Tab-separated table of C-alpha atoms and ligand atoms in Angstrom:
chain	number	residue	atom	x	y	z
O	1	MET	CA	-15.398	30.796	-9.365
O	2	SER	CA	-14.077	31.320	-5.868
O	3	TYR	CA	-10.453	32.367	-5.612
O	4	VAL	CA	-9.680	29.414	-3.428
O	5	LYS	CA	-11.170	26.938	-5.903
O	6	GLU	CA	-9.406	28.583	-8.828
O	7	VAL	CA	-6.021	28.207	-7.155
O	8	TYR	CA	-6.761	24.564	-6.024
O	9	ASP	CA	-7.897	23.457	-9.499
O	10	LYS	CA	-4.795	24.743	-11.066
O	11	LEU	CA	-2.564	23.112	-8.453
O	12	ALA	CA	-4.426	19.779	-8.898
O	13	VAL	CA	-3.517	19.777	-12.599
O	14	LYS	CA	-0.034	20.956	-12.218
O	15	TYR	CA	0.907	18.511	-9.392
O	16	ALA	CA	-1.495	15.709	-10.308
O	17	ASN	CA	1.019	13.101	-9.171
O	18	GLU	CA	1.549	14.592	-5.751
O	19	LYS	CA	-1.323	13.124	-3.870
O	20	GLU	CA	-0.277	13.803	-0.327
O	21	PHE	CA	0.555	17.410	-1.136
O	22	LEU	CA	-2.814	17.903	-2.850
O	23	GLN	CA	-4.576	16.353	0.144
O	24	ALA	CA	-2.948	18.796	2.520
O	25	ALA	CA	-3.438	21.794	0.170
O	26	ARG	CA	-7.039	20.966	-0.366
O	27	GLU	CA	-7.783	20.743	3.347
O	28	VAL	CA	-6.122	24.057	4.084
O	29	LEU	CA	-7.553	25.922	1.119
O	30	GLU	CA	-11.090	24.712	1.693
O	31	SER	CA	-11.057	25.599	5.347
O	32	ILE	CA	-9.525	29.095	4.921
O	33	LYS	CA	-12.254	30.053	2.399
O	34	PRO	CA	-14.190	32.308	4.815
O	35	ALA	CA	-11.144	34.324	5.793
O	36	VAL	CA	-10.018	34.599	2.074
O	37	GLU	CA	-13.419	35.769	1.046
O	38	ALA	CA	-13.337	38.437	3.739
O	39	ASN	CA	-10.315	39.928	2.088
O	40	GLU	CA	-10.366	38.547	-1.366
O	41	GLU	CA	-9.472	41.619	-3.439
O	42	ALA	CA	-6.233	42.274	-1.680
O	43	TYR	CA	-5.304	38.645	-1.651
O	44	ARG	CA	-6.059	38.109	-5.281
O	45	ARG	CA	-4.279	41.222	-6.424
O	46	SER	CA	-1.064	40.229	-4.660
O	47	GLY	CA	-1.366	36.545	-5.505
O	48	VAL	CA	-1.183	35.464	-1.908
O	49	LEU	CA	-2.561	31.913	-2.463
O	50	GLU	CA	-0.639	31.251	-5.640
O	51	ARG	CA	2.600	32.213	-3.843
O	52	LEU	CA	1.565	30.279	-0.673
O	53	VAL	CA	1.044	27.007	-2.427
O	54	GLU	CA	4.413	27.152	-4.338
O	55	PRO	CA	7.546	26.416	-2.208
O	56	ASP	CA	10.157	29.130	-2.216
O	57	ARG	CA	12.546	26.341	-3.418
O	58	ILE	CA	13.116	22.559	-3.350
O	59	ILE	CA	16.651	21.361	-3.130
O	60	SER	CA	17.243	17.775	-4.153
O	61	PHE	CA	20.581	15.985	-4.095
O	62	ARG	CA	22.436	12.641	-4.304
O	63	VAL	CA	23.521	11.087	-1.090
O	64	PRO	CA	26.252	8.396	-1.587
O	65	TRP	CA	27.468	6.440	1.374
O	66	ILE	CA	29.385	3.195	2.039
O	67	ASP	CA	27.736	0.300	3.824
O	68	ASP	CA	29.395	-2.281	6.136
O	69	GLN	CA	30.264	-4.588	3.237
O	70	GLY	CA	32.168	-1.740	1.482
O	71	LYS	CA	29.626	-1.214	-1.169
O	72	VAL	CA	28.553	2.286	-2.241
O	73	ARG	CA	24.810	2.912	-1.771
O	74	VAL	CA	22.964	5.926	-3.063
O	75	ASN	CA	19.831	7.681	-1.636
O	76	THR	CA	18.092	10.942	-2.487
O	77	GLY	CA	18.048	13.874	-0.112
O	78	TRP	CA	15.542	16.815	-0.233
O	79	ARG	CA	15.009	20.106	1.540
O	80	VAL	CA	11.725	21.901	0.855
O	81	GLN	CA	11.968	25.538	1.825
O	82	PHE	CA	8.346	26.456	1.652
O	83	ASN	CA	7.697	29.793	3.157
O	84	ASP	CA	9.815	32.194	5.225
O	85	ALA	CA	7.375	35.129	5.544
O	86	ILE	CA	7.408	35.012	9.384
O	87	GLY	CA	10.898	33.587	10.177
O	88	PRO	CA	13.635	31.250	9.068
O	89	TYR	CA	12.448	27.956	7.564
O	90	LYS	CA	11.888	25.412	10.306
O	91	GLY	CA	10.765	21.777	10.050
O	92	GLY	CA	12.055	18.266	10.548
O	93	LEU	CA	13.952	15.762	8.516
O	94	ARG	CA	12.372	12.412	7.776
O	95	PHE	CA	14.350	9.316	6.955
O	96	HIS	CA	12.058	6.663	5.704
O	97	PRO	CA	11.862	4.512	2.500
O	98	SER	CA	8.467	6.088	1.643
O	99	VAL	CA	9.868	9.653	1.523
O	100	ASN	CA	9.332	11.408	-1.812
O	101	GLN	CA	8.792	15.026	-2.860
O	102	SER	CA	5.013	14.885	-2.544
O	103	ILE	CA	5.230	13.800	1.107
O	104	LEU	CA	7.829	16.530	1.901
O	105	LYS	CA	5.760	19.171	0.202
O	106	PHE	CA	2.726	18.114	2.225
O	107	LEU	CA	4.738	18.220	5.452
O	108	GLY	CA	6.385	21.549	4.601
O	109	PHE	CA	3.039	23.157	3.657
O	110	GLU	CA	1.416	21.985	6.874
O	111	GLN	CA	4.488	23.341	8.755
O	112	ILE	CA	3.837	26.866	7.604
O	113	PHE	CA	0.522	27.147	9.425
O	114	LYS	CA	1.542	25.093	12.422
O	115	ASN	CA	4.636	27.279	12.948
O	116	SER	CA	2.551	30.373	12.645
O	117	LEU	CA	0.029	29.074	15.172
O	118	THR	CA	2.860	28.732	17.810
O	119	GLY	CA	3.151	32.470	17.871
O	120	LEU	CA	6.943	32.186	17.443
O	121	PRO	CA	8.990	33.716	14.546
O	122	ILE	CA	9.454	30.561	12.339
O	123	GLY	CA	8.677	29.844	8.680
O	124	GLY	CA	7.758	26.448	7.155
O	125	GLY	CA	10.053	23.776	5.622
O	126	LYS	CA	10.731	20.098	5.731
O	127	GLY	CA	13.218	17.642	4.323
O	128	GLY	CA	14.523	14.141	4.491
O	129	SER	CA	15.662	11.176	2.427
O	130	ASP	CA	14.336	7.778	1.284
O	131	PHE	CA	17.168	6.177	3.412
O	132	ASP	CA	15.857	3.635	5.962
O	133	PRO	CA	17.771	3.708	9.173
O	134	HIS	CA	16.072	0.422	10.386
O	135	GLY	CA	18.616	-2.446	10.562
O	136	LYS	CA	21.629	-0.225	9.788
O	137	SER	CA	24.635	-0.218	12.014
O	138	ASP	CA	25.567	2.930	13.915
O	139	ARG	CA	28.500	3.348	11.491
O	140	GLU	CA	26.245	3.123	8.428
O	141	VAL	CA	23.800	5.677	9.962
O	142	MET	CA	26.745	7.996	10.620
O	143	ALA	CA	28.132	7.553	7.182
O	144	PHE	CA	24.788	8.443	5.651
O	145	CYS	CA	24.231	11.400	7.967
O	146	GLN	CA	27.664	12.789	7.146
O	147	SER	CA	27.136	12.518	3.455
O	148	PHE	CA	23.637	14.042	3.716
O	149	MET	CA	24.921	17.117	5.591
O	150	THR	CA	27.840	17.456	3.305
O	151	GLU	CA	25.300	18.653	0.688
O	152	LEU	CA	22.622	20.140	2.974
O	153	PHE	CA	25.024	22.461	4.817
O	154	LYS	CA	25.084	24.858	1.830
O	155	TYR	CA	21.387	25.680	2.297
O	156	VAL	CA	20.801	25.774	6.109
O	157	GLY	CA	21.936	28.065	8.969
O	158	ALA	CA	20.800	29.377	12.314
O	159	ASP	CA	19.015	32.388	10.686
O	160	GLU	CA	18.141	30.742	7.432
O	161	ASP	CA	16.804	27.211	7.745
O	162	VAL	CA	16.843	25.138	10.967
O	163	PRO	CA	16.059	21.451	10.525
O	164	ALA	CA	15.134	19.022	13.269
O	165	GLY	CA	14.047	15.303	13.764
O	166	ASP	CA	10.992	13.540	12.394
O	167	ILE	CA	10.292	9.842	11.556
O	168	GLY	CA	13.653	7.990	11.517
O	169	VAL	CA	15.549	11.024	12.772
O	170	GLY	CA	16.075	11.072	16.470
O	171	ALA	CA	18.859	12.125	18.870
O	172	ARG	CA	21.501	9.866	17.264
O	173	GLU	CA	20.964	11.171	13.758
O	174	VAL	CA	20.725	14.800	14.840
O	175	GLY	CA	24.111	14.345	16.662
O	176	TYR	CA	25.787	13.030	13.520
O	177	LEU	CA	24.285	15.710	11.327
O	178	TYR	CA	25.213	18.423	13.736
O	179	GLY	CA	28.847	17.134	14.002
O	180	GLN	CA	29.276	17.133	10.261
O	181	TYR	CA	27.795	20.693	9.896
O	182	LYS	CA	30.229	21.951	12.538
O	183	ARG	CA	33.162	20.194	10.991
O	184	ILE	CA	32.450	21.647	7.547
O	185	THR	CA	31.495	25.290	8.490
O	186	GLY	CA	33.474	25.701	11.731
O	187	LEU	CA	30.308	27.226	13.278
O	188	TYR	CA	28.944	26.261	16.640
O	189	GLU	CA	25.503	27.580	16.085
O	190	GLY	CA	21.884	26.471	16.475
O	191	VAL	CA	21.497	25.108	12.982
O	192	LEU	CA	19.570	22.031	14.122
O	193	THR	CA	17.190	21.463	16.987
O	194	GLY	CA	16.516	18.282	18.926
O	195	LYS	CA	20.274	18.316	19.827
O	196	GLY	CA	21.696	16.468	22.778
O	197	LEU	CA	21.712	18.328	26.077
O	198	SER	CA	25.550	18.244	26.206
O	199	TYR	CA	25.811	20.352	23.004
O	200	GLY	CA	23.004	22.910	22.983
O	201	GLY	CA	19.862	20.932	23.103
O	202	SER	CA	16.842	22.003	25.177
O	203	LEU	CA	15.489	20.257	28.083
O	204	ALA	CA	11.938	18.999	27.386
O	205	ARG	CA	12.348	18.998	23.516
O	206	THR	CA	12.292	15.115	23.533
O	207	GLN	CA	9.049	15.070	25.274
O	208	ALA	CA	7.550	18.264	23.667
O	209	THR	CA	5.439	16.933	20.847
O	210	GLY	CA	3.763	14.146	22.942
O	211	TYR	CA	3.369	16.317	25.986
O	212	GLY	CA	2.039	19.299	23.956
O	213	LEU	CA	-0.520	16.917	22.257
O	214	VAL	CA	-1.819	15.847	25.699
O	215	TYR	CA	-1.823	19.484	27.070
O	216	ILE	CA	-4.067	20.654	24.204
O	217	THR	CA	-6.202	17.619	24.384
O	218	ASP	CA	-6.700	18.331	28.148
O	219	GLU	CA	-7.519	21.903	27.386
O	220	MET	CA	-10.110	20.959	24.826
O	221	LEU	CA	-11.681	18.487	27.210
O	222	LYS	CA	-11.772	21.005	30.004
O	223	GLN	CA	-13.563	23.559	27.839
O	224	ALA	CA	-16.085	20.832	27.084
O	225	GLY	CA	-16.573	20.177	30.844
O	226	LYS	CA	-14.613	16.840	30.751
O	227	SER	CA	-11.206	15.662	31.795
O	228	LEU	CA	-8.599	13.010	30.966
O	229	ALA	CA	-8.672	11.253	34.303
O	230	GLY	CA	-10.084	7.760	34.096
O	231	LYS	CA	-10.471	7.819	30.233
O	232	THR	CA	-9.370	4.921	28.006
O	233	VAL	CA	-6.935	6.049	25.333
O	234	LEU	CA	-5.578	4.402	22.152
O	235	VAL	CA	-2.212	5.459	21.056
O	236	SER	CA	-0.573	4.394	17.728
O	237	GLY	CA	3.086	4.384	17.074
O	238	SER	CA	5.863	3.777	19.615
O	239	GLY	CA	8.331	6.429	18.473
O	240	ASN	CA	9.090	9.807	20.023
O	241	VAL	CA	5.633	11.367	19.762
O	242	ALA	CA	3.668	8.269	20.868
O	243	THR	CA	5.966	7.539	23.872
O	244	TYR	CA	5.669	10.998	25.450
O	245	ALA	CA	1.925	11.249	24.558
O	246	CYS	CA	1.478	8.049	26.447
O	247	GLU	CA	3.622	9.287	29.415
O	248	LYS	CA	1.766	12.545	29.820
O	249	ALA	CA	-1.743	10.988	29.329
O	250	GLN	CA	-0.839	8.465	32.116
O	251	GLN	CA	0.405	11.205	34.351
O	252	LEU	CA	-2.992	12.953	33.878
O	253	GLY	CA	-4.804	9.785	34.942
O	254	ALA	CA	-5.751	8.280	31.611
O	255	ARG	CA	-5.420	4.532	30.943
O	256	VAL	CA	-3.486	4.090	27.662
O	257	VAL	CA	-4.232	0.558	26.263
O	258	THR	CA	-2.506	0.371	22.935
O	259	MET	CA	0.813	1.284	21.144
O	260	SER	CA	2.050	0.059	17.744
O	261	ASP	CA	4.666	0.049	15.081
O	262	SER	CA	4.566	-0.595	11.411
O	263	SER	CA	4.268	-4.352	12.021
O	264	GLY	CA	1.228	-4.419	14.404
O	265	TYR	CA	-0.053	-3.307	17.705
O	266	ILE	CA	-0.133	-4.307	21.342
O	267	TYR	CA	-3.219	-4.228	23.578
O	268	ASP	CA	-2.715	-4.067	27.352
O	269	PRO	CA	-5.974	-3.941	29.302
O	270	ASN	CA	-4.118	-2.969	32.499
O	271	GLY	CA	-2.499	0.093	30.831
O	272	ILE	CA	0.744	0.218	28.941
O	273	ASP	CA	3.887	-0.232	31.025
O	274	LEU	CA	5.887	2.501	29.418
O	275	ASP	CA	9.247	1.473	30.926
O	276	VAL	CA	8.937	-1.797	28.995
O	277	VAL	CA	8.150	0.119	25.731
O	278	LYS	CA	11.169	2.512	26.247
O	279	GLN	CA	13.490	-0.431	26.828
O	280	ILE	CA	12.342	-2.159	23.710
O	281	LYS	CA	12.198	0.910	21.491
O	282	GLN	CA	14.855	3.395	22.794
O	283	VAL	CA	17.423	1.066	24.167
O	284	ARG	CA	17.246	-2.173	22.025
O	285	ARG	CA	15.631	-0.515	18.909
O	286	GLY	CA	13.369	-3.638	18.800
O	287	ARG	CA	9.787	-4.406	17.679
O	288	ILE	CA	6.611	-3.583	19.684
O	289	SER	CA	5.661	-7.364	19.459
O	290	GLU	CA	8.270	-8.047	22.137
O	291	TYR	CA	6.099	-6.217	24.759
O	292	ALA	CA	3.490	-9.127	24.667
O	293	ASP	CA	6.360	-11.698	25.468
O	294	GLN	CA	7.329	-9.629	28.561
O	295	VAL	CA	3.982	-8.265	29.990
O	296	ALA	CA	1.396	-10.774	31.178
O	297	GLY	CA	-2.152	-10.104	30.046
O	298	SER	CA	-1.204	-8.167	26.957
O	299	VAL	CA	-1.819	-9.284	23.361
O	300	TYR	CA	0.030	-8.592	20.121
O	301	HIS	CA	-2.040	-8.186	16.885
O	302	ALA	CA	0.282	-8.628	13.948
O	303	GLY	CA	-0.392	-6.532	10.768
O	304	GLU	CA	-3.238	-4.533	12.384
O	305	ARG	CA	-3.933	-1.004	13.608
O	306	PRO	CA	-5.424	-0.368	17.075
O	307	TRP	CA	-8.645	1.505	16.044
O	308	GLY	CA	-10.958	-1.442	16.672
O	309	GLU	CA	-10.404	-1.359	20.372
O	310	LYS	CA	-12.920	0.260	22.777
O	311	CYS	CA	-11.884	3.703	23.921
O	312	ASP	CA	-12.866	7.378	24.783
O	313	ILE	CA	-9.968	9.005	23.092
O	314	ALA	CA	-7.663	8.189	20.086
O	315	LEU	CA	-4.193	9.731	19.694
O	316	PRO	CA	-2.706	8.635	16.303
O	317	CYS	CA	0.969	9.251	16.609
O	318	ALA	CA	2.620	7.134	13.839
O	319	THR	CA	2.309	8.436	10.290
O	320	GLN	CA	0.048	10.083	7.666
O	321	ASN	CA	-3.171	8.477	6.579
O	322	GLU	CA	-3.155	5.748	9.264
O	323	VAL	CA	-6.798	6.298	10.119
O	324	ASN	CA	-9.021	5.821	7.086
O	325	GLY	CA	-12.827	6.005	6.781
O	326	ALA	CA	-13.346	2.377	7.854
O	327	ASP	CA	-11.031	2.877	10.840
O	328	ALA	CA	-12.891	5.877	11.880
O	329	GLU	CA	-16.187	3.844	11.743
O	330	LYS	CA	-14.566	1.363	14.037
O	331	LEU	CA	-13.647	4.110	16.419
O	332	VAL	CA	-17.247	5.230	16.572
O	333	ALA	CA	-18.458	1.680	17.127
O	334	GLY	CA	-15.958	1.324	19.978
O	335	GLY	CA	-17.371	4.329	21.847
O	336	CYS	CA	-14.574	6.814	20.870
O	337	TRP	CA	-15.703	10.470	21.096
O	338	CYS	CA	-12.385	12.443	20.807
O	339	VAL	CA	-9.381	12.328	18.495
O	340	ALA	CA	-6.290	14.528	18.674
O	341	GLU	CA	-3.532	13.982	16.072
O	342	GLY	CA	0.007	13.528	17.261
O	343	ALA	CA	1.204	12.479	13.733
O	344	ASN	CA	1.029	14.798	10.732
O	345	MET	CA	-2.230	14.230	8.721
O	346	PRO	CA	-2.871	10.758	10.255
O	347	SER	CA	-6.578	10.970	9.390
O	348	THR	CA	-7.876	10.738	5.800
O	349	PRO	CA	-10.493	13.240	4.753
O	350	GLU	CA	-13.155	10.378	5.035
O	351	ALA	CA	-12.017	9.692	8.619
O	352	ILE	CA	-12.329	13.487	9.439
O	353	GLU	CA	-15.826	13.560	7.896
O	354	THR	CA	-16.828	10.589	10.189
O	355	TYR	CA	-15.456	12.283	13.321
O	356	GLN	CA	-17.382	15.501	12.406
O	357	LYS	CA	-20.674	13.637	11.587
O	358	ASN	CA	-20.517	11.881	14.924
O	359	GLY	CA	-19.841	15.039	16.877
O	360	PHE	CA	-16.279	14.164	18.046
O	361	LEU	CA	-14.075	16.607	19.736
O	362	PHE	CA	-11.362	16.674	17.051
O	363	MET	CA	-8.080	18.572	17.231
O	364	PRO	CA	-6.104	18.378	13.965
O	365	ALA	CA	-2.295	17.860	13.787
O	366	LYS	CA	-1.434	21.410	12.850
O	367	ALA	CA	-2.658	22.541	16.273
O	368	ALA	CA	-2.302	19.383	18.277
O	369	ASN	CA	1.377	18.499	17.501
O	370	ALA	CA	2.741	22.005	17.337
O	371	GLY	CA	4.440	21.538	20.756
O	372	GLY	CA	7.503	20.022	19.149
O	373	VAL	CA	8.376	22.792	16.811
O	374	ALA	CA	7.447	25.245	19.462
O	375	VAL	CA	10.017	23.860	21.824
O	376	SER	CA	12.464	23.682	18.911
O	377	ALA	CA	11.932	27.453	18.534
O	378	LEU	CA	12.637	27.764	22.235
O	379	GLU	CA	15.861	25.781	21.688
O	380	MET	CA	16.830	28.324	18.952
O	381	SER	CA	16.287	31.198	21.434
O	382	GLN	CA	18.325	29.447	24.112
O	383	ASN	CA	21.116	28.930	21.515
O	384	SER	CA	21.117	32.611	20.511
O	385	LEU	CA	21.168	33.704	24.201
O	386	ARG	CA	23.806	31.056	24.982
O	387	LEU	CA	21.716	29.980	28.027
O	388	SER	CA	19.806	26.874	29.056
O	389	TRP	CA	16.475	26.990	30.671
O	390	THR	CA	15.294	24.376	33.174
O	391	PHE	CA	12.983	21.587	32.295
O	392	GLU	CA	10.211	23.160	34.424
O	393	GLU	CA	10.620	26.552	32.648
O	394	VAL	CA	10.496	24.988	29.120
O	395	ASP	CA	7.595	22.776	30.134
O	396	ALA	CA	5.658	25.772	31.573
O	397	ARG	CA	6.253	27.764	28.312
O	398	LEU	CA	5.129	24.702	26.248
O	399	LYS	CA	1.896	24.493	28.324
O	400	ASP	CA	1.219	28.083	27.759
O	401	ILE	CA	1.854	27.872	24.089
O	402	MET	CA	-0.561	24.894	23.711
O	403	LYS	CA	-3.247	26.826	25.694
O	404	ASN	CA	-2.799	29.764	23.376
O	405	ILE	CA	-3.024	27.703	20.330
O	406	TYR	CA	-6.331	26.217	21.631
O	407	ARG	CA	-7.618	29.752	22.291
O	408	LYS	CA	-6.515	31.057	18.861
O	409	THR	CA	-7.931	28.141	17.099
O	410	SER	CA	-11.320	28.194	18.811
O	411	GLU	CA	-11.571	31.993	18.390
O	412	ALA	CA	-10.882	31.890	14.770
O	413	ALA	CA	-13.438	29.099	14.226
O	414	ARG	CA	-16.023	31.171	16.185
O	415	LYS	CA	-15.153	34.339	14.358
O	416	TYR	CA	-15.962	32.828	10.912
O	417	GLY	CA	-19.124	30.939	12.056
O	418	HIS	CA	-17.658	27.516	12.595
O	419	GLU	CA	-17.650	27.253	16.356
O	420	GLY	CA	-16.004	23.981	17.579
O	421	ASP	CA	-14.470	23.202	14.098
O	422	PHE	CA	-10.779	23.197	15.006
O	423	VAL	CA	-9.772	22.292	11.453
O	424	VAL	CA	-11.209	25.533	10.187
O	425	GLY	CA	-9.916	27.478	13.197
O	426	SER	CA	-6.396	26.220	13.116
O	427	ASN	CA	-6.028	26.778	9.320
O	428	ILE	CA	-7.468	30.230	9.487
O	429	ALA	CA	-5.485	31.300	12.570
O	430	GLY	CA	-2.272	30.020	11.081
O	431	PHE	CA	-3.009	31.480	7.640
O	432	GLU	CA	-3.984	34.965	8.657
O	433	LYS	CA	-0.633	35.856	10.265
O	434	VAL	CA	1.320	34.484	7.247
O	435	ALA	CA	-0.828	36.225	4.752
O	436	GLU	CA	-0.445	39.568	6.562
O	437	ALA	CA	3.353	39.129	6.512
O	438	MET	CA	3.327	38.212	2.888
O	439	LEU	CA	1.278	41.280	1.996
O	440	ALA	CA	3.473	43.543	4.014
O	441	GLN	CA	6.661	42.223	2.305
O	442	GLY	CA	5.461	42.792	-1.210
O	443	ASN	CA	5.803	40.490	-4.229
O	444	VAL	CA	8.610	38.089	-3.223
C	1	LIG	P1	9.582	7.989	15.120
C	1	LIG	O1	10.392	7.568	13.956
C	1	LIG	O2	10.171	8.245	16.450
C	1	LIG	O3	8.326	6.981	15.296
C	1	LIG	C1	7.459	6.706	14.293
C	1	LIG	C2	6.572	5.597	14.804
C	1	LIG	O4	5.560	5.409	13.759
C	1	LIG	C3	7.196	4.223	14.917
C	1	LIG	O5	6.534	3.414	15.927
C	1	LIG	C4	7.035	3.635	13.489
C	1	LIG	O6	7.089	2.198	13.563
C	1	LIG	C5	5.552	4.118	13.223
C	1	LIG	N1	5.430	4.205	11.779
C	1	LIG	C6	6.225	4.888	10.857
C	1	LIG	N2	5.752	4.811	9.665
C	1	LIG	C7	4.699	3.953	9.728
C	1	LIG	C8	3.809	3.366	8.758
C	1	LIG	N3	3.949	3.690	7.466
C	1	LIG	N4	2.907	2.588	9.168
C	1	LIG	C9	2.665	2.306	10.480
C	1	LIG	N5	3.497	2.770	11.415
C	1	LIG	C10	4.538	3.603	11.125
C	1	LIG	O7	8.790	9.296	14.560
C	1	LIG	P2	8.000	10.478	15.488
C	1	LIG	O8	7.377	9.828	16.666
C	1	LIG	O9	8.988	11.598	15.557
C	1	LIG	O10	6.971	10.966	14.447
C	1	LIG	C11	5.637	10.375	14.330
C	1	LIG	C12	4.686	11.361	13.676
C	1	LIG	O11	4.703	12.504	14.331
C	1	LIG	C13	5.070	11.687	12.215
C	1	LIG	O12	3.896	11.931	11.475
C	1	LIG	C14	5.826	13.013	12.387
C	1	LIG	O13	5.738	13.827	11.249
C	1	LIG	C15	4.939	13.658	13.507
C	1	LIG	N6	5.630	14.733	14.296
C	1	LIG	C16	6.801	14.505	14.925
C	1	LIG	C17	7.300	15.520	15.723
C	1	LIG	C18	8.537	15.315	16.552
C	1	LIG	O14	8.798	16.252	17.272
C	1	LIG	N7	9.198	14.224	16.463
C	1	LIG	C19	6.714	16.918	15.663
C	1	LIG	C20	5.422	17.013	14.993
C	1	LIG	C21	4.986	15.910	14.324
C	1	LIG	P3	8.367	1.497	12.882
C	1	LIG	O15	9.501	1.694	13.890
C	1	LIG	O16	7.815	0.098	12.621
C	1	LIG	O17	8.656	2.159	11.531
């Protein structure tokens, strides 16, 4: 039996109830097979794969906080410190009722390879809580964040583990978390990224994931002799990643016709008016349905996802498994020929199979959304230097990083006989650096 299969089969028995983690692990392990086989003896002897699929540690804790009625509420908090072979653990915090250990393990595992692909010295981790910030007052969110950090601070630090935002954790939450860390430790250090500009944040971090997604999509199109200009684009989500993916795609001449939230999607044939979306989502924290009340000619589809609309390019930017096999068939029927993933693992394995069968240009999340963590690493550098770079400087570095990720990904795919398969390419390119570091550092 192949080494890869042996390791996966054991994992599937041991963690049978962690379906998201197994989905991510299976994709990675299957696609790195050619690289593992090229070096199998050394990898087997030092248990590289067995060590890679088991997190260094998982910290889980109670988060008690008091709501506006004076009642104590209790959530669970986690930090999954997955692998620090190439740098301190780095990865976001997610606050969403669906959060559990399996989801955080999948995200932490993906993060190892994504972070490696950026070329920057950051390991993989992820954390969060089943707390739902929707509908909570600012005071309640602050109370929760302070309680969460009161436990988390023991395990994080600028050279140890540097969390950031993710679903449900934006500038407001990062601010409260940072304040509490500083209050407890007395340290003014870059322990979190995605901070506000007035206290150590980096310009362009807010935009980085969405902009980076569009930069790498643009590069992939260019290499295929195409461009974004004039193309019709479907975006899902209306949070951080979706908003700035839409903004950059529009700047490069594309027509973005959809955005969504967990209640439904809006279709605007004239192209999304992003100022309206920002006002609804960032200022009022409202629902995307309000867009249709404000913009003539647009339509709101309650309870649906946007994948049935005609398009050239789809950018899923909401959450995991939001494009299933049937959705992918709808994309094909609607003329779509390119998908780049802003969210983490938004396409199910069946959806990816459909893209590949239909010859799509397909850039998986690990490569496509790495711009966020890359600029987070640049924020860490600026904090260490006690300097702030200009927006243009950070944006130029981001563009360069995304181009490099495209290059490494396509070269690795070609080297192992899978030209144009960016799933194989990104997994192998990410894996090789981590594996080399793990071998060099011995059995730890
Ligand atoms: P936000 O919380 O800012 O936005 C999330 C968006 O997705 C909202 O519109 C939300 O709608 C929607 N959404 C969330 N859960 C679901 C669901 N179960 N079904 C349908 N829609 C849903 O998060 P981000 O934009 O930061 O993150 C989006 C994705 O991008 C995630 O997969 C995240 O891991 C990934 N990512 C984020 C990075 C970052 O820098 N922020 C970096 C790399 C990846 P609603 O408001 O109704 O919940």
